Short mmCIF file of C-alpha atoms in Angstrom, two decimals:
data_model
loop_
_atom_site.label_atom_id
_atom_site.label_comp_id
_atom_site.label_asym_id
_atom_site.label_seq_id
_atom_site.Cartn_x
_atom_site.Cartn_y
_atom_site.Cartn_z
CA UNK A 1 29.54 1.66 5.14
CA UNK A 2 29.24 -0.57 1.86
CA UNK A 3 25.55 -1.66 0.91
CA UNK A 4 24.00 -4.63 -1.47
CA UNK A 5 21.79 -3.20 -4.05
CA UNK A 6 19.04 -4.98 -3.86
CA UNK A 7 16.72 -2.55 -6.66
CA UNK A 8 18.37 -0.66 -9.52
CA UNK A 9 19.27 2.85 -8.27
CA UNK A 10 21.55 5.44 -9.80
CA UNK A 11 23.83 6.73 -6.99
CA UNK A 12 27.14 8.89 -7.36
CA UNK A 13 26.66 9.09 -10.96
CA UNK A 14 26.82 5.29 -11.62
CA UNK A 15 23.77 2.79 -12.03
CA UNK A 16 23.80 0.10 -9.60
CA UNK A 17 21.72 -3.14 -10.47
CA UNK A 18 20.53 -5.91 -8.14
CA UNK A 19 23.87 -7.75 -6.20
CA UNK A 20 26.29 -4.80 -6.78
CA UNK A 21 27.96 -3.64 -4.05
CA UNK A 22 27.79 0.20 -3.70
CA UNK A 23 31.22 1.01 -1.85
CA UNK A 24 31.39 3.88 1.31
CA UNK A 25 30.75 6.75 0.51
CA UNK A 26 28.48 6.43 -2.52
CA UNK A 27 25.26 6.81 -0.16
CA UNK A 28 24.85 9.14 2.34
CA UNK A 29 24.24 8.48 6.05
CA UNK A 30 21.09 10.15 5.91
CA UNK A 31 19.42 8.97 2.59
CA UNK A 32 20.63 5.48 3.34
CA UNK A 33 17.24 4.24 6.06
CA UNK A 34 15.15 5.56 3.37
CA UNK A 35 16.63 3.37 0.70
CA UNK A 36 16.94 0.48 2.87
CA UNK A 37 13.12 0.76 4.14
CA UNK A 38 12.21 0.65 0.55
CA UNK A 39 14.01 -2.31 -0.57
CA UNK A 40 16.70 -0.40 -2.59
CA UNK A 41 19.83 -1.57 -0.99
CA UNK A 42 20.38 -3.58 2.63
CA UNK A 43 23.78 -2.65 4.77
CA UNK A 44 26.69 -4.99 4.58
CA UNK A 45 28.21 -5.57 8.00
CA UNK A 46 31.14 -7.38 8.04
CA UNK A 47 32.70 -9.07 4.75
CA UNK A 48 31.52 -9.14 1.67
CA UNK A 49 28.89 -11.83 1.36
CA UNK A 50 30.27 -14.74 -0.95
CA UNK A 51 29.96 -14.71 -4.12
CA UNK A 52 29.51 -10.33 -4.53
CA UNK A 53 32.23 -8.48 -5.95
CA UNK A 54 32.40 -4.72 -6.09
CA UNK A 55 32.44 -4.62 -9.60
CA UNK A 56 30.08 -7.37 -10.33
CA UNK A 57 27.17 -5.12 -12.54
CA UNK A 58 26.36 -7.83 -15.47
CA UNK A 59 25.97 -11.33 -13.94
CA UNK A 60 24.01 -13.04 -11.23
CA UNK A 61 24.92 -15.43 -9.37
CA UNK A 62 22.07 -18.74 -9.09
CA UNK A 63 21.32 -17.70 -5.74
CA UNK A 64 20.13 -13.95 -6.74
CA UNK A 65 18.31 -15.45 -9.56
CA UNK A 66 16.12 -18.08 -7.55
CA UNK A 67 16.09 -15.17 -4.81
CA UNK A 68 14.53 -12.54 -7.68
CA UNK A 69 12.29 -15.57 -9.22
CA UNK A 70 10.84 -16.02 -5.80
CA UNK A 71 10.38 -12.83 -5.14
CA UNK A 72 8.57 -11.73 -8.10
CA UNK A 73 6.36 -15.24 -8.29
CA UNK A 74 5.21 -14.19 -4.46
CA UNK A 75 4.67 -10.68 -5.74
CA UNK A 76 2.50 -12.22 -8.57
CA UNK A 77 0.53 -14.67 -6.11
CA UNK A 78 -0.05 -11.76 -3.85
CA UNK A 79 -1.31 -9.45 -7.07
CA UNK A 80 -3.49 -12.26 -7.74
CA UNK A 81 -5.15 -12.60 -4.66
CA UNK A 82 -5.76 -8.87 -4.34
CA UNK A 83 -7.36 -8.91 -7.72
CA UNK A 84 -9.38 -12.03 -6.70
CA UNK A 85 -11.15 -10.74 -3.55
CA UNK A 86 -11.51 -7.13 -4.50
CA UNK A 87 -11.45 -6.85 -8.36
CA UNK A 88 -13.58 -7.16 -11.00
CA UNK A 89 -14.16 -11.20 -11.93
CA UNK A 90 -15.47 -12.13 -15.19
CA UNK A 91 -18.21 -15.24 -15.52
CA UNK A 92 -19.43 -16.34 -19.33
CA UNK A 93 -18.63 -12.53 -20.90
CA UNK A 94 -20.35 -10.76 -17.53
CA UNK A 95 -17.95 -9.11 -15.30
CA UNK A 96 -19.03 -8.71 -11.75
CA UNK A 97 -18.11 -5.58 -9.64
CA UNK A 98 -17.70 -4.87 -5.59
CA UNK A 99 -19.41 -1.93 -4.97
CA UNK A 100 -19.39 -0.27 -1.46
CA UNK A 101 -22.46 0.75 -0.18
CA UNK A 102 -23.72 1.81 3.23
CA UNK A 103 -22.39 0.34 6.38
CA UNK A 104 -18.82 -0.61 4.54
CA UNK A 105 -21.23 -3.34 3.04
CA UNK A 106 -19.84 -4.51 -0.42
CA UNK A 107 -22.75 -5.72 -2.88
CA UNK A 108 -21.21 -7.73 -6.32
CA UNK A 109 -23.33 -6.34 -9.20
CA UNK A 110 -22.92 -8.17 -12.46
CA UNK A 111 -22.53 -6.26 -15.67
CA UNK A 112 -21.82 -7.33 -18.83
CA UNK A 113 -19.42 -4.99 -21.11
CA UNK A 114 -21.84 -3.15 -22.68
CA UNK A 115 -23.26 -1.76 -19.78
CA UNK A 116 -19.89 -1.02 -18.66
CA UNK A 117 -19.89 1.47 -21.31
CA UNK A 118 -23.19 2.67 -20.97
CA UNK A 119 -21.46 3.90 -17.75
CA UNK A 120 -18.61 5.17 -18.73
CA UNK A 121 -20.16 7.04 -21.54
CA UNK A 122 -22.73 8.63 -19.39
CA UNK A 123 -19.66 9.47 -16.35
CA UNK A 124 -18.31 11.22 -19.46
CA UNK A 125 -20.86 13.86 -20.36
CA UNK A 126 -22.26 16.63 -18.38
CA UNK A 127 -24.79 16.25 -15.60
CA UNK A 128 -27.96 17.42 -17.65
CA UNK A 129 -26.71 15.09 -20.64
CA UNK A 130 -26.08 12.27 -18.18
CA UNK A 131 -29.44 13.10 -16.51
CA UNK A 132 -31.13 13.13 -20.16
CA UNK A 133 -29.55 9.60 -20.89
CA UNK A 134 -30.27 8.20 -17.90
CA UNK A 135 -33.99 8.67 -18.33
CA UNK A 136 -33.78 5.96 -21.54
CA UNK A 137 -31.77 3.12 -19.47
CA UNK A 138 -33.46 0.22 -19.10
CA UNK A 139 -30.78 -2.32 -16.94
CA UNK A 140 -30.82 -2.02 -13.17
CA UNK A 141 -26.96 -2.96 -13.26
CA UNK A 142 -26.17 0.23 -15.34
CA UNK A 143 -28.86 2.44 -12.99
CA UNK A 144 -26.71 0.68 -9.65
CA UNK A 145 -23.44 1.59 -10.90
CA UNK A 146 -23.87 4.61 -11.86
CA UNK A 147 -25.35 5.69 -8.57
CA UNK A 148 -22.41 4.16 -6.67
CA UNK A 149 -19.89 5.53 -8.71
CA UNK A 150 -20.76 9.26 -9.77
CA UNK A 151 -20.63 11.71 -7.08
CA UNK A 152 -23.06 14.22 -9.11
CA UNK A 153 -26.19 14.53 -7.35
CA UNK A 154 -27.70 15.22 -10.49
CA UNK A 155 -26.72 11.51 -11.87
CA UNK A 156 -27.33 9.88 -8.68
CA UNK A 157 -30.93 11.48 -8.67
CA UNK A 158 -31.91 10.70 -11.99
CA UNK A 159 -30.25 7.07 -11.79
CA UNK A 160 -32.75 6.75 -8.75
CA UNK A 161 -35.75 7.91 -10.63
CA UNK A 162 -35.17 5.77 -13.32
CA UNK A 163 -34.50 2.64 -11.50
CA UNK A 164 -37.99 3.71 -9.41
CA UNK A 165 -39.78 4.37 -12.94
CA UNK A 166 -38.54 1.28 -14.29
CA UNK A 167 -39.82 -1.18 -11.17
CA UNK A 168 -43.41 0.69 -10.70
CA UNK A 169 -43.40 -0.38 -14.95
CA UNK A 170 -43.43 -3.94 -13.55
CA UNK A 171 -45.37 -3.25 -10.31
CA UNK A 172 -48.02 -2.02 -12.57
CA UNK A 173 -51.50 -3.72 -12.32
CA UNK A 174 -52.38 -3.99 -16.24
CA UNK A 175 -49.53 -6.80 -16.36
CA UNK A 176 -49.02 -10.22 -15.80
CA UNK A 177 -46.47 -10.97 -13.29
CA UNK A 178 -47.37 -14.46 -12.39
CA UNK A 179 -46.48 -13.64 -8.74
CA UNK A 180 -42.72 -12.80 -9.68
CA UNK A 181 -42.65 -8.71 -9.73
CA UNK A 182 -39.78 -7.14 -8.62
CA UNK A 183 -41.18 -5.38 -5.58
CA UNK A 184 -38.36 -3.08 -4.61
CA UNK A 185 -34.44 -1.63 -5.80
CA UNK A 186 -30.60 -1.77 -4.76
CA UNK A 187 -30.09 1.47 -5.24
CA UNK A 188 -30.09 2.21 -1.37
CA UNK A 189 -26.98 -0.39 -0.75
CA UNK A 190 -25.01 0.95 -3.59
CA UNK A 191 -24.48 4.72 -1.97
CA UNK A 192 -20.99 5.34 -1.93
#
């Protein structure tokens, strides 16, 4: 059975780009679903579809061109919309992040880039470093993340400490909160 490539593939020693037509014999019955499910090459039944030769490896016709064009630009849009509802989105230099916390509920904590590092650096080191750093954090963001996203029971217990040192600070009596204290943490929503 003859096939149209429909991805680049090397088969029977010979590259095969996007319109060839691989001849019989070049792909074997058994291999051949597993190429087609993937998009490599669909079967040819019947003629050769016009405008396809056998030996046709350098040009395209229009039709595969707008057909390859539309492909990719719905590949794109689809990218795109992936990236919008579960990616990171940037506002005025602070990049907000979907974090999964209990009951598959997803809480958007904003960070700006330098508490991204802050993160990162602190994933980074050992869990009694990480634990020692912690202790001198002062943003809730970098405390939230780094509970939700280090597995370290060590790093999640110290980011919890801190965040609870840092909010009894503000809950304490000797200052002047004008009824605005922060009364409690995030920390329990942002368990991964």
């Amino acid at each position: 059975m003859q096939y149209l490539c429909e991805r680049q593939l090397t088969a029977g020693e010979k590259t095969y780009y996007p319109g060839d037509i691989i001849p019989d014999n070049v792909i074997f019955a058994k291999r051949s679903s597993k190429l087609i499910s993937n998009g490599y090459i669909s079967e040819i039944r019947g003629e050769i579809p016009q405008g396809y030769s056998e030996n046709q490896s350098e040009m395209f016709t229009q039709e595969q061109v707008d057909r390859m064009v539309a492909e990719a630009v719905a590949g794109l849009k689809q990218e795109a919309a992936e990236l919008k509802e579960f990616g990171p989105v940037a506002y005025d230099g602070v990049i907000q992040i979907s974090v999964n916390g209990e009951n598959e509920q997803i809480t958007a904590v904003p960070a700006t880039p330098e508490e991204i590092q802050q993160v990162f650096s602190i994933i980074q080191m050992n869990a009694m470093e990480g634990a020692e750093a912690i202790a001198g954090v002062k943003s809730e963001n970098v405390l939230i993340l780094l509970h939700a996203v280090d597995a370290r029971k060590t790093i999640k217990d110290a980011a919890k400490k801190q965040a609870d040192n840092i909010f009894s600070t503000c809950d304490s009596p000797n200052e002047s909160t004008d009824g605005n204290a922060i009364t409690g943490t995030n920390m329990e929503g942002a368990d991964t």
